[in-house]
Amino acid sequence: MLESLLALGGLVLLRDSVEWEGRSLLKALIKKSALCGEQVHILGCEVSEEEFREGFDSNINSRLVYHDLFRDPLNWSETGETLPGGPLEALRALCRRTHPGPVTIALDSLSWLLLHLPCTTLCQTLHTLSHQDSCRGDSSPGEQVHVLGLLHEELHGPGPLGVLSSLAQTEVTLSGAMGQASAHVLYRRPQQRPTHQTQWFSILPDFSLELQGGPPLEPQPYPDPRVPSMDPTTHLTFNLRLSKKEREAKDSLTLPFQFSSEKG
């Protein structure tokens, strides 16, 4: 599943909710990219660097470049430890990367960035980020750029959600049932019709992903053969059946649209 989410490159939009969080899946994708030897840049806005790195082993953590916007997003402390220029300049700096090879850029989260940047500015920057390979004229898989964007969809209206959805090459909507998580995945391949897929999964403590078959169907009640069935016509105030005389009277009745010798 992780390979298929990263296969198309471009923007991978992870839509989560209060009930079904998406940061664990984001970290599972980051781990997959790091193990594939990609450069991994993380723009951290919602949790501290220590909390985000928690759960990764030293091998994975050594491959992550963390850009901290959580500690002092507006650079009020002026200590020089935070990113100058705020979130917009941090994004633009990622757009200006010069190192060759595949790269994964994780944005934690797009919802935080939407609250601090105009929607149009963020979308333009996302487009630039996710199309760096095509801008350089190199479309080989070895030069792909993956942008992983976590979005808390309950915080936004249909306008921003629709625009961000249209930018994504892969869109993942998290939900679930009976305590088991599922991902509804929409793939947008160039010059092809979008395809859909639903996967049931669980995230292990080391941020490995385990596919599952989905929750069991709810059992349907079956009638007990020892319990006599009730006749539904027992307590009716009218009779559903005709007596012999009523049936004879019915059969002898001439309907107005029937021809007979008397009418002739």
Coordinates of C-alpha atoms in Angstrom, one line a residue:
M1 CA 0.0 0.0 0.0
L2 CA 2.8 2.5 0.9
E3 CA 4.5 1.8 -2.4
S4 CA 1.3 2.6 -4.4
L5 CA 0.7 5.8 -2.5
L6 CA 4.2 7.0 -3.4
A7 CA 4.2 5.7 -7.0
L8 CA 2.8 8.7 -8.8
G9 CA 5.0 11.4 -7.2
G10 CA 3.5 14.9 -6.8
L11 CA 1.2 15.8 -3.9
V12 CA -0.1 13.0 -1.7
L13 CA -3.0 14.5 0.3
L14 CA -3.8 12.7 3.6
R15 CA -7.3 13.7 4.8
D16 CA -7.9 12.8 8.4
S17 CA -10.5 13.6 11.1
V18 CA -10.8 13.8 14.8
E19 CA -11.9 10.2 15.0
W20 CA -9.3 8.8 12.5
E21 CA -5.9 10.6 12.8
G22 CA -3.5 10.7 9.9
R23 CA -0.1 11.5 11.4
S24 CA 0.7 7.9 12.0
L25 CA 0.2 7.2 8.3
L26 CA 2.2 10.3 7.4
K27 CA 5.1 8.9 9.5
A28 CA 4.8 5.5 7.9
L29 CA 5.2 7.1 4.5
I30 CA 8.2 9.1 5.7
K31 CA 9.8 5.9 7.0
K32 CA 9.2 4.2 3.7
S33 CA 10.8 7.1 1.8
A34 CA 13.8 7.2 4.2
L35 CA 14.4 3.4 3.8
C36 CA 14.4 3.9 0.0
G37 CA 17.3 6.3 0.3
E38 CA 15.4 9.5 -0.4
Q39 CA 16.1 12.9 1.1
V40 CA 13.3 13.6 3.6
H41 CA 12.5 17.1 4.6
I42 CA 9.8 17.7 7.3
L43 CA 8.1 21.0 7.8
G44 CA 6.9 20.6 11.4
C45 CA 4.1 23.0 12.5
E46 CA 1.8 21.2 15.0
V47 CA 4.0 19.1 17.3
S48 CA 7.5 19.5 18.6
E49 CA 10.5 17.9 16.8
E50 CA 11.0 15.6 19.7
E51 CA 7.4 14.4 19.6
F52 CA 7.5 13.9 15.8
R53 CA 10.7 11.9 15.9
E54 CA 9.4 9.7 18.6
G55 CA 8.9 6.1 17.4
F56 CA 11.6 6.3 14.7
D57 CA 14.8 4.4 15.2
S58 CA 18.2 6.2 15.1
N59 CA 18.7 5.0 11.5
I60 CA 15.5 6.7 10.3
N61 CA 16.0 9.8 12.4
S62 CA 19.5 10.4 11.0
R63 CA 18.0 10.7 7.5
L64 CA 15.3 13.3 8.4
V65 CA 15.9 17.0 8.0
Y66 CA 13.5 18.7 10.3
H67 CA 12.4 22.4 9.7
D68 CA 10.9 23.6 13.0
L69 CA 7.9 26.0 12.7
F70 CA 6.4 24.7 16.0
R71 CA 8.7 26.3 18.5
D72 CA 8.5 29.9 17.3
P73 CA 6.5 30.1 14.1
L74 CA 6.7 33.9 13.8
N75 CA 10.4 34.2 15.0
W76 CA 9.4 36.4 17.9
S77 CA 12.2 35.2 20.1
E78 CA 14.8 36.3 17.5
T79 CA 17.2 33.7 18.7
G80 CA 18.2 32.6 15.2
E81 CA 17.0 29.0 16.0
T82 CA 13.8 29.3 14.0
L83 CA 13.3 29.6 10.3
P84 CA 13.6 33.2 9.1
G85 CA 10.7 34.6 7.1
G86 CA 8.1 32.4 8.6
P87 CA 6.1 29.5 7.0
L88 CA 6.0 31.0 3.5
E89 CA 9.8 31.5 3.3
A90 CA 10.3 28.0 4.7
L91 CA 8.2 26.6 1.8
R92 CA 10.0 28.7 -0.8
A93 CA 13.3 27.5 0.6
L94 CA 12.2 23.9 0.0
C95 CA 11.3 24.9 -3.6
R96 CA 14.8 26.1 -4.2
R97 CA 16.5 22.9 -3.2
T98 CA 19.5 22.1 -5.5
H99 CA 20.5 18.5 -4.4
P100 CA 19.8 15.9 -7.1
G101 CA 17.9 12.7 -6.5
P102 CA 14.4 11.8 -5.3
V103 CA 13.1 13.8 -2.3
T104 CA 10.1 13.6 0.0
I105 CA 8.7 16.7 1.6
A106 CA 6.3 16.2 4.5
L107 CA 4.0 19.1 5.6
D108 CA 2.6 18.6 9.1
S109 CA 0.2 20.1 8.5
L110 CA -1.5 21.8 5.6
S111 CA -4.3 22.8 7.9
W112 CA -1.8 24.8 10.0
L113 CA -0.4 26.4 6.9
L114 CA -3.9 27.3 5.7
L115 CA -4.5 29.2 8.9
H116 CA -1.4 31.3 8.4
L117 CA -1.2 31.7 4.7
P118 CA -3.7 32.8 2.0
C119 CA -5.1 29.7 0.2
T120 CA -4.0 30.9 -3.2
T121 CA -0.4 31.5 -2.1
L122 CA -0.3 28.0 -0.4
C123 CA -1.7 26.3 -3.5
Q124 CA 0.7 28.0 -5.8
T125 CA 3.6 27.0 -3.6
L126 CA 2.4 23.4 -3.4
H127 CA 2.2 23.3 -7.2
T128 CA 5.8 24.5 -7.4
L129 CA 6.9 22.0 -4.8
S130 CA 5.2 19.0 -6.3
H131 CA 6.3 19.8 -9.9
Q132 CA 10.0 20.4 -9.3
D133 CA 11.0 17.3 -11.4
S134 CA 9.0 18.5 -14.4
C135 CA 10.3 22.0 -14.1
R136 CA 13.8 20.7 -14.4
G137 CA 12.7 18.7 -17.5
D138 CA 13.5 15.3 -15.8
S139 CA 10.6 13.0 -15.4
S140 CA 12.6 9.9 -14.5
P141 CA 11.4 8.0 -11.3
G142 CA 14.8 8.6 -9.7
E143 CA 14.1 12.4 -9.7
Q144 CA 10.6 12.2 -8.4
V145 CA 9.4 14.7 -5.7
H146 CA 6.8 13.5 -3.2
V147 CA 4.9 16.1 -1.2
L148 CA 3.0 14.6 1.7
G149 CA 0.4 16.9 3.1
L150 CA -1.6 16.2 6.2
L151 CA -5.0 17.9 6.2
H152 CA -7.6 18.0 9.0
E153 CA -10.6 18.2 6.7
E154 CA -13.1 19.1 9.5
L155 CA -11.4 22.4 10.0
H156 CA -12.0 23.7 6.4
G157 CA -14.9 24.5 4.1
P158 CA -15.6 23.0 0.7
G159 CA -13.6 25.7 -1.1
P160 CA -10.1 25.0 0.3
L161 CA -10.8 21.3 0.4
G162 CA -11.8 21.2 -3.3
V163 CA -8.8 23.3 -4.4
L164 CA -6.3 21.1 -2.5
S165 CA -8.0 18.0 -3.8
S166 CA -7.6 19.1 -7.4
L167 CA -3.8 19.6 -6.8
A168 CA -3.3 16.1 -5.5
Q169 CA -2.0 13.2 -7.6
T170 CA -3.0 10.8 -4.8
E171 CA -5.7 11.5 -2.3
V172 CA -6.2 9.4 0.8
T173 CA -9.3 9.8 3.0
L174 CA -9.1 8.0 6.3
S175 CA -12.1 6.5 8.0
G176 CA -12.9 3.1 9.6
A177 CA -15.4 0.9 11.3
M178 CA -15.5 -1.1 14.5
G179 CA -12.2 0.4 15.6
Q180 CA -10.3 -0.6 12.5
A181 CA -8.9 2.0 10.1
S182 CA -9.4 2.2 6.4
A183 CA -8.0 4.4 3.6
H184 CA -10.1 5.3 0.6
V185 CA -7.5 6.1 -2.1
L186 CA -8.0 8.2 -5.2
Y187 CA -5.3 8.0 -7.9
R188 CA -5.1 10.6 -10.6
R189 CA -2.7 9.3 -13.4
P190 CA -1.9 11.6 -16.3
Q191 CA -4.2 11.1 -19.3
Q192 CA -6.2 8.4 -17.5
R193 CA -9.5 8.3 -15.6
P194 CA -9.1 8.4 -11.8
T195 CA -9.2 5.1 -10.0
H196 CA -10.4 4.2 -6.5
Q197 CA -9.2 1.7 -4.0
T198 CA -10.1 1.0 -0.3
Q199 CA -7.5 -0.6 2.0
W200 CA -8.0 -1.7 5.6
F201 CA -4.8 -1.4 7.7
S202 CA -3.2 -0.8 11.0
I203 CA 0.0 1.1 11.9
L204 CA 2.4 -0.8 14.1
P205 CA 4.4 1.0 16.9
D206 CA 7.5 1.2 14.6
F207 CA 5.4 2.9 11.9
S208 CA 5.3 -0.2 9.7
L209 CA 2.0 -0.8 8.0
E210 CA 0.0 -4.0 8.2
L211 CA -2.8 -4.7 5.7
Q212 CA -5.9 -6.3 7.1
G213 CA -9.1 -7.8 5.6
G214 CA -11.5 -5.4 7.2
P215 CA -13.8 -5.8 10.1
P216 CA -16.2 -8.8 10.2
L217 CA -19.7 -8.3 9.0
E218 CA -22.3 -7.8 11.6
P219 CA -24.1 -11.1 12.2
Q220 CA -27.7 -11.2 10.9
P221 CA -30.3 -12.6 13.2
Y222 CA -31.8 -16.0 12.1
P223 CA -35.2 -17.2 13.3
D224 CA -35.2 -19.9 16.0
P225 CA -36.9 -23.0 14.6
R226 CA -38.1 -23.8 18.1
V227 CA -40.2 -20.7 18.3
P228 CA -43.5 -21.0 16.5
S229 CA -44.1 -18.4 13.8
M230 CA -46.9 -15.9 14.3
D231 CA -49.7 -15.6 11.7
P232 CA -49.7 -11.9 10.8
T233 CA -53.4 -12.1 9.9
T234 CA -54.5 -13.3 13.3
H235 CA -55.7 -10.0 14.7
L236 CA -57.0 -8.3 11.6
T237 CA -60.4 -6.6 11.8
F238 CA -61.3 -7.8 8.3
N239 CA -61.2 -11.0 6.4
L240 CA -58.5 -11.5 3.7
R241 CA -60.2 -14.6 2.3
L242 CA -63.6 -15.1 0.5
S243 CA -66.2 -17.5 1.5
K244 CA -67.7 -20.0 -1.1
K245 CA -70.8 -17.8 -1.6
E246 CA -68.6 -14.6 -1.9
R247 CA -66.4 -16.3 -4.5
E248 CA -69.5 -17.4 -6.6
A249 CA -70.9 -13.9 -6.4
K250 CA -67.6 -12.5 -7.6
D251 CA -67.3 -14.9 -10.5
S252 CA -70.8 -14.2 -11.7
L253 CA -70.4 -10.5 -11.7
T254 CA -70.2 -8.9 -15.2
L255 CA -67.7 -6.1 -15.3
P256 CA -68.5 -2.9 -17.2
F257 CA -65.7 -3.4 -19.8
Q258 CA -66.7 -7.1 -20.6
F259 CA -68.9 -7.9 -23.6
S260 CA -72.0 -10.2 -23.0
S261 CA -75.1 -11.3 -24.8
E262 CA -77.2 -9.0 -22.7
K263 CA -75.0 -6.0 -23.8
G264 CA -75.1 -7.2 -27.4

